[in-house]
Short mmCIF file of C-alpha atoms in Angstrom, two decimals:
data_model
loop_
_atom_site.label_atom_id
_atom_site.label_comp_id
_atom_site.label_asym_id
_atom_site.label_seq_id
_atom_site.Cartn_x
_atom_site.Cartn_y
_atom_site.Cartn_z
CA MET H 491 16.76 -104.69 -19.41
CA SER H 492 15.15 -101.82 -17.59
CA ALA H 493 13.20 -102.11 -14.37
CA THR H 494 9.90 -103.82 -15.02
CA ASN H 495 6.67 -102.58 -13.57
CA GLU H 496 6.51 -105.40 -11.07
CA ALA H 497 9.97 -104.67 -9.67
CA ARG H 498 10.33 -102.20 -6.83
CA GLY H 499 13.15 -101.22 -4.53
CA HIS H 500 12.70 -102.19 -0.90
CA PRO H 501 11.57 -99.02 0.94
CA ALA H 502 13.96 -99.63 3.86
CA SER H 503 17.01 -100.27 1.66
CA PHE H 504 18.23 -96.83 0.60
CA ARG H 505 20.96 -95.68 2.98
CA ASP H 506 23.86 -97.78 1.76
CA ARG H 507 25.10 -96.96 -1.76
CA ASP H 508 26.92 -100.31 -2.01
CA GLY H 509 23.73 -102.07 -3.06
CA PHE H 510 20.06 -102.45 -2.28
CA LEU H 511 17.18 -104.87 -1.95
CA TYR H 512 14.35 -105.09 -4.43
CA GLU H 513 11.42 -107.33 -5.09
CA ARG H 514 10.21 -108.69 -8.38
CA ASP H 515 7.24 -111.04 -8.79
CA GLY H 516 7.28 -111.76 -5.08
CA VAL H 517 10.98 -112.74 -5.04
CA LEU H 518 13.48 -110.74 -2.97
CA TYR H 519 16.78 -109.81 -4.65
CA ARG H 520 19.85 -107.92 -3.54
CA GLN H 521 21.84 -105.92 -6.06
CA VAL H 522 25.53 -105.56 -5.22
CA ASN H 523 26.93 -102.40 -6.82
CA ARG H 524 30.29 -102.20 -8.60
CA ALA H 525 31.54 -99.78 -5.93
CA TYR H 526 31.37 -102.67 -3.44
CA ALA H 527 32.91 -105.34 -5.70
CA ALA H 528 36.26 -105.65 -3.90
CA HIS H 529 34.63 -105.98 -0.48
CA TYR H 530 32.07 -108.50 -1.74
CA ASP H 531 34.76 -110.61 -3.40
CA LEU H 532 36.80 -110.57 -0.19
CA LEU H 533 33.76 -111.69 1.83
CA MET H 534 33.17 -114.59 -0.55
CA GLN H 535 36.81 -115.58 -1.14
CA SER H 536 38.23 -115.19 2.37
CA GLY H 537 36.13 -118.08 3.68
CA LEU H 538 34.16 -115.72 5.95
CA TYR H 539 30.88 -116.10 4.05
CA ASP H 540 31.01 -119.91 4.12
CA ARG H 541 31.98 -119.96 7.78
CA LEU H 542 29.25 -117.57 8.93
CA VAL H 543 26.55 -119.23 6.84
CA SER H 544 27.52 -122.70 8.08
CA GLU H 545 27.39 -121.40 11.66
CA GLY H 546 23.93 -119.94 11.03
CA ALA H 547 25.21 -116.42 11.78
CA LEU H 548 24.66 -114.95 8.29
CA ILE H 549 21.79 -115.38 5.88
CA GLY H 550 22.82 -117.37 2.79
CA HIS H 551 22.29 -116.26 -0.79
CA ARG H 552 22.55 -117.48 -4.38
CA GLU H 553 24.32 -115.50 -7.06
CA LEU H 554 22.11 -115.09 -10.12
CA ALA H 555 22.97 -114.30 -13.72
CA GLN H 556 20.61 -111.31 -13.95
CA PRO H 557 21.13 -107.67 -14.86
CA GLY H 558 19.70 -106.22 -11.62
CA LEU H 559 17.28 -103.36 -11.06
CA ALA H 560 19.87 -100.67 -11.82
CA PRO H 561 22.04 -102.55 -14.35
CA GLY H 562 24.44 -99.62 -14.86
CA LEU H 563 25.61 -99.95 -11.26
CA ALA H 564 25.31 -103.69 -10.80
CA TYR H 565 28.18 -106.02 -10.01
CA LYS H 566 26.13 -109.02 -8.84
CA VAL H 567 22.53 -109.92 -8.23
CA LEU H 568 21.84 -112.14 -5.24
CA GLU H 569 18.80 -114.00 -4.09
CA PRO H 570 19.05 -114.09 -0.30
CA GLU H 571 17.29 -116.73 1.76
CA ARG H 572 14.09 -115.16 3.04
CA VAL H 573 13.34 -114.95 6.75
CA GLU H 574 9.89 -116.11 7.79
CA PHE H 575 8.88 -112.88 9.54
CA VAL H 576 10.67 -109.55 9.82
CA SER H 577 10.49 -108.22 13.38
CA TYR H 578 11.86 -105.00 14.80
CA PRO H 579 13.99 -104.31 17.90
CA TYR H 580 11.07 -102.60 19.66
CA GLU H 581 9.22 -105.92 19.38
CA TRP H 582 11.99 -107.91 21.06
CA CYS H 583 12.30 -108.83 24.70
CA PHE H 584 15.45 -108.11 26.69
CA SER H 585 17.22 -111.38 25.89
CA GLN H 586 16.39 -111.16 22.20
CA LEU H 587 18.08 -107.76 22.03
CA LYS H 588 20.99 -109.05 24.09
CA ASP H 589 21.42 -112.13 21.86
CA ALA H 590 21.25 -109.91 18.77
CA ALA H 591 23.98 -107.69 20.28
CA LEU H 592 26.22 -110.67 21.03
CA ALA H 593 25.60 -112.11 17.55
CA THR H 594 26.73 -108.79 16.02
CA LEU H 595 29.94 -108.79 18.07
CA GLU H 596 30.61 -112.46 17.32
CA THR H 597 30.24 -111.77 13.60
CA LEU H 598 32.58 -108.78 13.92
CA SER H 599 35.19 -110.97 15.66
CA ARG H 600 34.93 -113.58 12.92
CA ALA H 601 35.17 -110.89 10.25
CA LEU H 602 38.37 -109.48 11.79
CA GLU H 603 39.92 -112.96 11.73
CA HIS H 604 39.31 -113.03 7.97
CA GLY H 605 40.59 -109.52 7.26
CA LEU H 606 37.17 -107.84 7.16
CA THR H 607 35.14 -105.70 9.52
CA LEU H 608 31.51 -104.61 9.91
CA LYS H 609 30.71 -101.21 8.46
CA ASP H 610 27.54 -100.84 10.51
CA ALA H 611 25.84 -102.33 13.55
CA SER H 612 22.14 -101.73 13.06
CA ALA H 613 19.89 -103.91 15.21
CA CYS H 614 17.59 -104.20 12.20
CA ASN H 615 20.32 -106.08 10.35
CA ILE H 616 19.67 -108.92 12.77
CA GLN H 617 16.56 -111.05 12.39
CA PHE H 618 15.36 -114.10 14.27
CA ASN H 619 15.40 -116.94 11.79
CA ARG H 620 14.60 -120.49 12.87
CA GLY H 621 14.89 -119.50 16.51
CA ARG H 622 18.26 -117.72 16.44
CA PRO H 623 19.65 -114.28 15.60
CA VAL H 624 21.16 -114.03 12.12
CA LEU H 625 22.73 -111.16 10.18
CA ILE H 626 20.60 -110.54 7.09
CA ASP H 627 22.69 -107.86 5.40
CA SER H 628 25.50 -109.41 3.39
CA LEU H 629 26.69 -105.91 2.43
CA SER H 630 27.60 -105.12 6.06
CA PHE H 631 31.19 -106.24 5.57
CA MET H 632 34.17 -104.24 4.36
CA LYS H 633 37.89 -104.80 4.12
CA TYR H 634 39.60 -104.21 7.48
CA GLU H 635 42.47 -101.80 7.43
CA GLU H 636 44.56 -101.78 10.55
CA GLY H 637 44.52 -98.41 12.24
CA GLN H 638 40.92 -97.56 11.38
CA PRO H 639 38.49 -97.29 14.30
CA TRP H 640 35.24 -99.27 14.10
CA ILE H 641 32.73 -97.30 12.02
CA GLY H 642 29.81 -99.11 13.66
CA TYR H 643 30.80 -98.28 17.26
CA ARG H 644 28.39 -95.39 17.77
CA GLN H 645 25.55 -97.31 16.14
CA PHE H 646 26.24 -100.42 18.24
CA CYS H 647 26.09 -98.41 21.46
CA GLN H 648 22.86 -96.64 20.38
CA HIS H 649 21.08 -99.70 18.99
CA PHE H 650 22.12 -102.26 21.59
CA LEU H 651 24.04 -101.15 24.64
CA ALA H 652 21.96 -98.08 25.54
CA PRO H 653 18.56 -99.85 25.40
CA LEU H 654 19.90 -102.93 27.19
CA ALA H 655 21.36 -100.82 30.00
CA LEU H 656 18.18 -98.76 30.30
CA MET H 657 15.97 -101.86 30.37
CA ALA H 658 18.13 -103.54 32.99
CA HIS H 659 19.03 -100.59 35.20
CA THR H 660 16.19 -98.08 34.83
CA ASP H 661 12.97 -99.69 33.59
CA ILE H 662 12.28 -102.61 31.25
CA ARG H 663 9.66 -100.52 29.40
CA LEU H 664 12.35 -98.14 28.16
CA GLY H 665 13.10 -100.64 25.40
CA GLN H 666 10.15 -98.95 23.72
CA LEU H 667 12.30 -95.85 23.15
CA LEU H 668 13.57 -97.79 20.12
CA ARG H 669 10.16 -97.30 18.56
CA VAL H 670 10.73 -93.54 18.52
CA HIS H 671 14.48 -93.51 17.96
CA LEU H 672 14.90 -95.74 14.91
CA ASP H 673 18.65 -95.13 14.80
CA GLY H 674 19.03 -96.15 18.42
CA ILE H 675 18.73 -94.26 21.68
CA PRO H 676 20.78 -91.02 21.73
CA LEU H 677 23.63 -91.60 24.18
CA ASP H 678 23.15 -88.33 26.04
CA LEU H 679 19.56 -89.35 26.74
CA ALA H 680 20.60 -92.84 27.86
CA SER H 681 23.34 -91.42 30.06
CA ARG H 682 20.86 -89.03 31.72
CA LEU H 683 18.24 -91.72 32.33
CA LEU H 684 20.63 -94.30 33.79
CA PRO H 685 21.05 -94.43 37.58
CA TRP H 686 24.29 -93.15 39.07
CA ARG H 687 25.52 -96.64 40.00
CA THR H 688 26.00 -97.47 36.30
CA HIS H 689 29.08 -95.18 36.41
CA LEU H 690 30.64 -97.93 38.53
CA ASN H 691 30.26 -100.52 35.75
CA PRO H 692 33.48 -99.89 33.75
CA GLY H 693 31.92 -100.91 30.42
CA LEU H 694 28.82 -98.74 30.82
CA GLN H 695 30.96 -95.89 32.13
CA VAL H 696 33.18 -95.93 29.04
CA HIS H 697 30.81 -96.95 26.25
CA LEU H 698 27.76 -94.96 27.39
CA HIS H 699 28.59 -92.20 29.86
CA LEU H 700 32.06 -91.26 28.59
CA HIS H 701 30.88 -91.85 25.01
CA ALA H 702 28.01 -89.39 25.53
CA SER H 703 30.31 -86.72 26.95
CA ALA H 704 32.84 -87.28 24.14
CA GLN H 705 30.05 -86.66 21.63
CA ARG H 706 28.98 -83.55 23.51
CA LYS H 707 32.50 -82.14 23.76
CA VAL H 708 33.86 -82.95 20.32
CA GLY H 709 30.94 -81.64 18.34
CA ASP H 710 32.11 -81.47 14.77
CA GLY H 711 35.86 -81.94 15.09
CA ARG H 712 36.41 -84.09 12.03
CA GLU H 713 39.35 -82.13 10.67
CA SER H 714 41.44 -82.31 13.83
CA LEU H 715 40.71 -86.04 14.03
CA GLY H 716 42.17 -86.63 10.61
CA ARG H 717 45.39 -84.88 11.62
CA SER H 718 45.79 -86.46 15.04
CA GLY H 719 47.75 -89.39 13.63
CA ARG H 720 46.36 -91.74 16.26
CA ARG H 721 45.31 -95.23 15.22
CA VAL H 722 43.41 -98.18 16.62
CA SER H 723 45.79 -101.12 16.44
CA ARG H 724 44.57 -104.64 15.69
CA LEU H 725 45.01 -105.45 19.37
CA GLY H 726 43.09 -102.30 20.29
CA MET H 727 40.25 -103.39 18.01
CA ARG H 728 40.15 -106.83 19.62
CA GLY H 729 40.18 -105.12 23.02
CA LEU H 730 37.27 -102.90 22.02
CA VAL H 731 35.18 -105.84 20.78
CA ASP H 732 36.03 -107.85 23.90
CA SER H 733 35.10 -104.93 26.15
CA LEU H 734 31.76 -104.47 24.37
CA ARG H 735 31.07 -108.20 24.66
CA ARG H 736 31.83 -108.20 28.39
CA THR H 737 29.70 -105.12 28.92
CA VAL H 738 26.71 -106.62 27.08
CA LYS H 739 27.10 -109.83 29.07
CA SER H 740 27.25 -107.90 32.34
CA VAL H 741 23.81 -106.40 31.76
CA SER H 742 20.99 -108.69 32.83
CA TRP H 743 17.32 -108.55 33.66
CA GLU H 744 15.07 -111.02 35.48
CA PRO H 745 11.33 -110.90 34.81
CA ASP H 746 10.12 -111.55 38.34
CA ARG H 747 8.51 -108.18 38.91
CA THR H 748 5.62 -108.48 36.46
CA ASP H 749 2.66 -110.64 37.38
CA TRP H 750 1.72 -111.78 33.88
CA ALA H 751 4.86 -113.83 33.59
CA ARG H 752 3.54 -116.04 36.36
CA TYR H 753 0.00 -116.13 35.00
CA PRO H 754 -0.12 -119.82 33.99
CA GLU H 755 0.54 -120.76 37.60
CA PHE H 756 -2.62 -119.13 38.90
CA HIS H 757 -5.02 -119.25 35.97
CA ASN H 758 -8.51 -120.17 37.00
CA TYR H 759 -9.11 -123.31 34.98
CA SER H 760 -9.78 -126.68 36.52
CA GLU H 761 -7.68 -129.54 35.18
CA GLY H 762 -10.66 -130.74 33.11
CA SER H 763 -11.28 -127.30 31.59
CA MET H 764 -7.64 -126.95 30.65
CA GLN H 765 -7.66 -130.35 28.96
CA GLN H 766 -10.74 -129.32 26.98
CA LYS H 767 -9.15 -126.04 25.97
CA LEU H 768 -6.04 -127.85 24.76
CA ALA H 769 -8.14 -130.44 22.88
CA ALA H 770 -10.26 -127.73 21.24
CA THR H 771 -7.11 -125.93 20.12
CA GLU H 772 -5.73 -129.13 18.58
CA LYS H 773 -9.05 -129.67 16.82
CA PHE H 774 -8.89 -126.17 15.33
CA LEU H 775 -5.32 -126.78 14.13
CA ASP H 776 -6.30 -130.15 12.62
CA GLY H 777 -9.24 -128.58 10.85
CA VAL H 778 -7.51 -125.48 9.49
CA GLY H 779 -4.04 -126.89 8.81
CA PRO H 780 -2.40 -123.43 8.76
CA ARG H 781 1.14 -122.78 7.54
CA SER H 782 1.46 -119.64 9.69
CA LEU H 783 -0.24 -118.66 12.93
CA TRP H 784 -0.28 -115.59 15.18
CA ASP H 785 -1.06 -116.12 18.84
CA LEU H 786 -2.27 -112.81 20.27
CA GLY H 787 -1.94 -112.50 24.02
CA ALA H 788 0.22 -115.63 24.03
CA ASN H 789 1.62 -115.09 27.53
CA THR H 790 4.54 -117.53 27.86
CA GLY H 791 3.44 -119.51 24.78
CA GLN H 792 1.70 -122.56 26.20
CA PHE H 793 -0.82 -122.64 23.33
CA SER H 794 1.57 -121.27 20.72
CA ARG H 795 3.62 -124.42 21.23
CA LEU H 796 0.71 -126.61 20.14
CA ALA H 797 1.13 -124.93 16.75
CA SER H 798 4.92 -124.60 16.57
CA ARG H 799 5.31 -128.30 17.45
CA ARG H 800 3.41 -129.11 14.26
CA GLY H 801 5.95 -127.14 12.24
CA ILE H 802 3.61 -124.15 11.84
CA ALA H 803 5.51 -120.83 11.68
CA THR H 804 4.13 -119.32 14.89
CA LEU H 805 4.39 -115.83 16.33
CA ALA H 806 3.58 -115.50 20.03
CA PHE H 807 2.70 -111.88 20.81
CA ASP H 808 2.26 -110.49 24.29
CA PHE H 809 2.38 -107.02 25.75
CA ASP H 810 4.17 -108.08 28.92
CA PRO H 811 7.98 -107.94 28.64
CA GLY H 812 8.31 -110.63 31.33
CA ALA H 813 6.04 -113.11 29.55
CA VAL H 814 7.86 -112.60 26.23
CA GLU H 815 11.20 -112.98 28.00
CA LEU H 816 10.22 -116.28 29.63
CA ASN H 817 8.79 -117.52 26.33
CA TYR H 818 11.96 -116.63 24.42
CA ARG H 819 14.15 -118.37 26.99
CA GLN H 820 12.12 -121.55 26.47
CA VAL H 821 12.45 -121.22 22.70
CA ARG H 822 16.21 -120.78 23.03
CA GLN H 823 16.59 -123.72 25.38
CA ALA H 824 14.48 -126.04 23.22
CA HIS H 825 16.01 -124.76 19.93
CA ASP H 826 12.46 -124.31 18.67
CA PRO H 827 12.82 -123.19 15.03
CA ASN H 828 9.12 -122.42 14.51
CA LEU H 829 8.19 -120.16 17.43
CA LEU H 830 9.04 -116.45 17.62
CA PRO H 831 7.89 -114.62 20.77
CA LEU H 832 7.38 -110.87 20.25
CA LEU H 833 6.42 -107.91 22.38
CA LEU H 834 3.33 -106.11 21.18
CA ASP H 835 0.58 -104.05 22.76
CA PHE H 836 -2.56 -104.90 20.83
CA THR H 837 -4.23 -101.66 21.78
CA ASN H 838 -1.45 -99.93 19.79
CA PRO H 839 0.30 -102.35 17.39
CA SER H 840 3.56 -101.43 15.65
CA PRO H 841 2.91 -98.70 13.05
CA SER H 842 4.41 -98.07 9.62
CA GLN H 843 7.17 -95.58 10.29
CA GLY H 844 10.56 -94.25 9.38
CA TRP H 845 11.37 -92.46 6.14
CA ALA H 846 8.24 -91.89 4.03
CA GLN H 847 6.47 -94.07 6.61
CA LEU H 848 7.66 -97.10 4.69
CA GLU H 849 10.90 -98.05 6.37
CA ARG H 850 9.32 -100.12 9.13
CA GLU H 851 6.20 -102.03 8.27
CA SER H 852 3.15 -102.03 10.47
CA LEU H 853 1.95 -105.28 11.96
CA VAL H 854 -0.96 -105.46 9.50
CA ASP H 855 1.40 -104.96 6.55
CA ARG H 856 3.41 -107.97 7.67
CA GLY H 857 0.34 -110.19 7.66
CA PRO H 858 -1.99 -111.80 7.18
CA ALA H 859 -1.33 -115.12 8.86
CA ASP H 860 -3.30 -118.20 7.91
CA ALA H 861 -4.72 -118.54 11.41
CA LEU H 862 -4.91 -116.67 14.68
CA PHE H 863 -5.44 -117.44 18.37
CA ALA H 864 -6.98 -114.86 20.67
CA LEU H 865 -7.24 -116.84 23.89
CA ALA H 866 -8.23 -115.06 27.09
CA LEU H 867 -7.55 -111.79 25.29
CA ILE H 868 -10.62 -110.06 23.99
CA HIS H 869 -12.07 -109.14 27.41
CA HIS H 870 -8.90 -107.08 27.93
CA LEU H 871 -9.45 -105.26 24.63
CA ALA H 872 -13.25 -104.98 24.90
CA ILE H 873 -13.41 -103.95 28.54
CA SER H 874 -10.05 -102.51 29.66
CA ASN H 875 -9.63 -100.64 26.36
CA ASN H 876 -13.37 -100.14 25.63
CA VAL H 877 -13.04 -101.53 22.06
CA PRO H 878 -16.50 -102.27 20.54
CA LEU H 879 -16.87 -105.94 19.56
CA ALA H 880 -17.61 -105.05 15.92
CA SER H 881 -14.35 -103.11 15.69
CA LEU H 882 -12.52 -106.02 17.28
CA ALA H 883 -13.98 -108.36 14.65
CA ASP H 884 -12.89 -106.03 11.84
CA PHE H 885 -9.33 -105.81 13.08
CA LEU H 886 -8.82 -109.50 13.87
CA LEU H 887 -10.13 -110.44 10.42
CA ARG H 888 -7.50 -108.23 8.81
CA LEU H 889 -4.84 -110.34 10.56
CA ALA H 890 -6.01 -113.86 9.62
CA LYS H 891 -8.90 -115.67 8.02
CA SER H 892 -9.26 -118.58 10.47
CA LEU H 893 -9.70 -117.47 14.06
CA LEU H 894 -9.86 -119.28 17.38
CA ILE H 895 -11.23 -116.81 19.90
CA GLU H 896 -11.97 -117.44 23.53
CA PHE H 897 -15.01 -115.59 24.78
CA VAL H 898 -14.83 -114.93 28.51
CA PRO H 899 -18.31 -114.07 29.86
CA LYS H 900 -19.08 -111.20 32.18
CA ALA H 901 -19.63 -113.49 35.15
CA ASP H 902 -16.05 -114.77 34.90
CA PRO H 903 -13.83 -113.66 37.81
CA GLN H 904 -11.26 -112.22 35.36
CA VAL H 905 -13.89 -109.96 33.74
CA GLN H 906 -15.30 -109.05 37.15
CA ARG H 907 -11.80 -108.00 38.17
CA LEU H 908 -11.58 -105.69 35.14
CA LEU H 909 -15.01 -104.22 35.91
CA ALA H 910 -14.31 -103.69 39.60
CA GLY H 911 -14.34 -100.01 40.47
CA ARG H 912 -15.75 -98.79 37.15
CA THR H 913 -19.17 -98.41 35.56
CA ASP H 914 -20.30 -101.36 33.47
CA ILE H 915 -21.08 -99.66 30.16
CA PHE H 916 -20.69 -102.90 28.20
CA ASP H 917 -24.30 -103.96 27.59
CA ASP H 918 -23.45 -105.87 24.40
CA TYR H 919 -20.60 -107.79 26.05
CA SER H 920 -22.26 -111.23 26.02
CA SER H 921 -21.96 -114.35 23.91
CA ASP H 922 -24.97 -113.12 21.87
CA GLY H 923 -23.31 -109.74 21.38
CA PHE H 924 -20.05 -111.46 20.41
CA GLU H 925 -21.75 -113.72 17.86
CA ALA H 926 -23.71 -110.81 16.40
CA ALA H 927 -20.51 -108.80 15.94
CA PHE H 928 -18.64 -111.60 14.20
CA ARG H 929 -21.45 -113.28 12.29
CA THR H 930 -21.71 -110.52 9.71
CA LYS H 931 -18.08 -111.11 8.69
CA CYS H 932 -17.46 -114.76 9.39
CA VAL H 933 -18.96 -118.19 9.69
CA ILE H 934 -19.06 -119.71 13.16
CA ARG H 935 -17.66 -123.17 12.46
CA GLU H 936 -17.73 -124.44 16.05
CA ARG H 937 -18.57 -123.40 19.58
CA LEU H 938 -16.31 -125.35 21.91
CA PRO H 939 -17.13 -124.97 25.60
CA VAL H 940 -14.15 -124.80 27.95
CA GLY H 941 -15.23 -127.29 30.65
CA ASP H 942 -16.95 -125.78 33.66
CA SER H 943 -15.29 -122.36 33.23
CA GLY H 944 -18.28 -120.81 31.42
CA ARG H 945 -15.89 -119.72 28.67
CA THR H 946 -16.35 -120.66 25.00
CA LEU H 947 -13.85 -121.13 22.20
CA TYR H 948 -15.16 -119.93 18.86
CA TRP H 949 -13.73 -121.33 15.65
CA LEU H 950 -14.48 -118.67 13.05
CA GLU H 951 -13.80 -118.55 9.32
CA SER H 952 -13.74 -115.30 7.39
CA ARG H 953 -16.33 -114.98 4.64
CA ARG H 954 -13.76 -113.26 2.42
CA MET C 1073 44.81 -91.30 8.55
CA SER C 1074 42.05 -91.24 5.95
CA ARG C 1075 38.49 -92.17 6.62
CA PRO C 1076 37.05 -95.12 4.72
CA LEU C 1077 34.20 -94.32 2.37
CA THR C 1078 31.08 -95.68 4.01
CA TYR C 1079 27.49 -94.58 4.19
CA LEU C 1080 27.36 -94.39 7.98
CA ASP C 1081 28.47 -91.34 9.95
CA PRO C 1082 30.65 -92.84 12.65
CA GLY C 1083 30.25 -89.68 14.77
CA SER C 1084 33.29 -87.55 15.61
CA GLY C 1085 32.99 -88.04 19.36
CA SER C 1086 32.64 -91.80 18.93
CA TYR C 1087 35.65 -91.85 16.62
CA LEU C 1088 37.78 -89.86 19.02
CA LEU C 1089 36.73 -91.93 22.04
CA GLN C 1090 37.87 -95.09 20.27
CA LEU C 1091 41.24 -93.57 19.47
CA LEU C 1092 41.63 -92.71 23.16
CA ILE C 1093 40.45 -95.97 24.74
CA ALA C 1094 41.63 -98.59 22.24
CA GLY C 1095 45.18 -98.74 23.61
CA ALA C 1096 44.02 -99.41 27.16
CA LEU C 1097 41.36 -101.90 26.08
CA GLY C 1098 43.90 -103.71 23.91
CA ALA C 1099 46.37 -103.94 26.79
CA LEU C 1100 43.65 -105.22 29.11
CA PHE C 1101 42.65 -107.80 26.53
CA ALA C 1102 46.25 -108.97 26.16
CA LEU C 1103 46.62 -109.22 29.95
CA ARG C 1104 43.43 -111.28 30.18
CA ILE C 1105 44.67 -113.70 27.56
CA TYR C 1106 48.08 -114.11 29.23
CA TRP C 1107 46.46 -114.48 32.64
CA SER C 1108 44.11 -117.19 31.40
CA ARG C 1109 47.11 -118.99 29.85
CA ILE C 1110 49.03 -118.78 33.12
CA LYS C 1111 45.98 -120.01 35.01
CA ARG C 1112 45.57 -122.92 32.62
CA THR C 1113 49.22 -123.89 32.96
CA MET C 1114 49.08 -123.68 36.76
CA LEU C 1115 45.93 -125.77 36.85
CA ARG C 1116 47.54 -128.34 34.59
CA LEU C 1117 50.69 -128.47 36.75
CA PHE C 1118 48.83 -128.68 40.03
CA GLY C 1119 46.26 -131.03 38.57
CA ARG C 1120 49.08 -133.32 37.44
CA ALA C 1121 50.82 -133.07 40.83
CA LYS C 1122 47.56 -134.01 42.51
CA ASP C 1123 47.10 -136.98 40.16
CA GLU C 1124 50.60 -138.18 41.01
CA ARG C 1125 49.87 -137.94 44.75
CA ASP C 1126 46.70 -139.89 44.28
CA GLU C 1127 48.56 -142.75 42.63
#
């Protein structure tokens, strides 16, 4: 059978010639090529696959009796379990990246115990599924041959160690370098940006600074390497993995320097207003009954949890690394399988990028969700970022069809704070202006006042 | 030593660095394991001695 019209290869699955992902009629498949047969069989027969899947460290799959998208090359066709939402490393907070790094090393350790190793260490091979990091690429394994160095070492340092060290030791915002450098942060750049004291951390000194200078000095010395006769013993490999694990664990970051992370403690709602806001949110959820929900400007996820507790697949987006960090720590502690906190600046959401601009999907491409919260958010977009309300309505309606939006009037102290020191050019920023902007595209189902705060929650339904 | 056939370029510098550091890291790892075993044994011995005194 040749490829049908509905079948298409996954645009991000082209580097590895051992197999690839493709989609047909909305179902995701993975073709395993004949070239990879021996490694795949070893993964399945050594007990490693069963062990990792039962531990929740590797995504499970079913083997299907199908010819595949490129039948001439095919050894097996798999149907992998699908993750709820694909997120990217530049959307993760510090601890998410750190947990993904540790999960990669743990999987490598397990693999070595079963006579296999990891042939890559891309952060994108890890996804957050049901609240924990899981390896989604079942073709990442290969037979371990004693003596061989770890092929994924450079990639691990670029994808994980360099951004973690930069976020912890230089500036948390440097995690965003991953948005530009899709194959991880170049080590010479990381080494240059890190403060001098990181030379005193033995792990960072070896795996980043020394690593960067080794890359600089060796250049293209492949031939001499092949003749050197040196090997990495099994013990050496265990030592390398242990050293990387210790180094990752030694890097930490505490989100006490950003004020948004503490926002819930000094929000300006009275107890009664807060109760009304919570009740209105529950009413919206009862009425809409969404399966998926995006909470934009979620802060530490207080309202997102109203949804995730109901079993709704919930994404809690915020632009503040500290808020996302605190939210993720709560998710991890509570083992919340339905809530995924993510870092996102709504004035500039994640774009489509990478090869052919298809490798990484934009935020919009990964939607829409059934429902959306924009609580205490739109004044930031409309006033701090000067976004016209009509444009805001257009964009939010591309993300979901049922919206719960909090309108914060101009008289509110938070809006006054944003307007302080600048000219008020926002004549249409009023509840009338808001309703006029949204009414052309949606039905206003309810106006729910938030106690004595002067704020209003709008329950809106798209006309589409 | 031949290189395995994989799609990823391991990077020559990264490859060489591993060849240079793996021995030391392996030795350190072995030392750590032995040290933790010694510590465990000592704790067990002293713990037992303490239990006996308590009785």
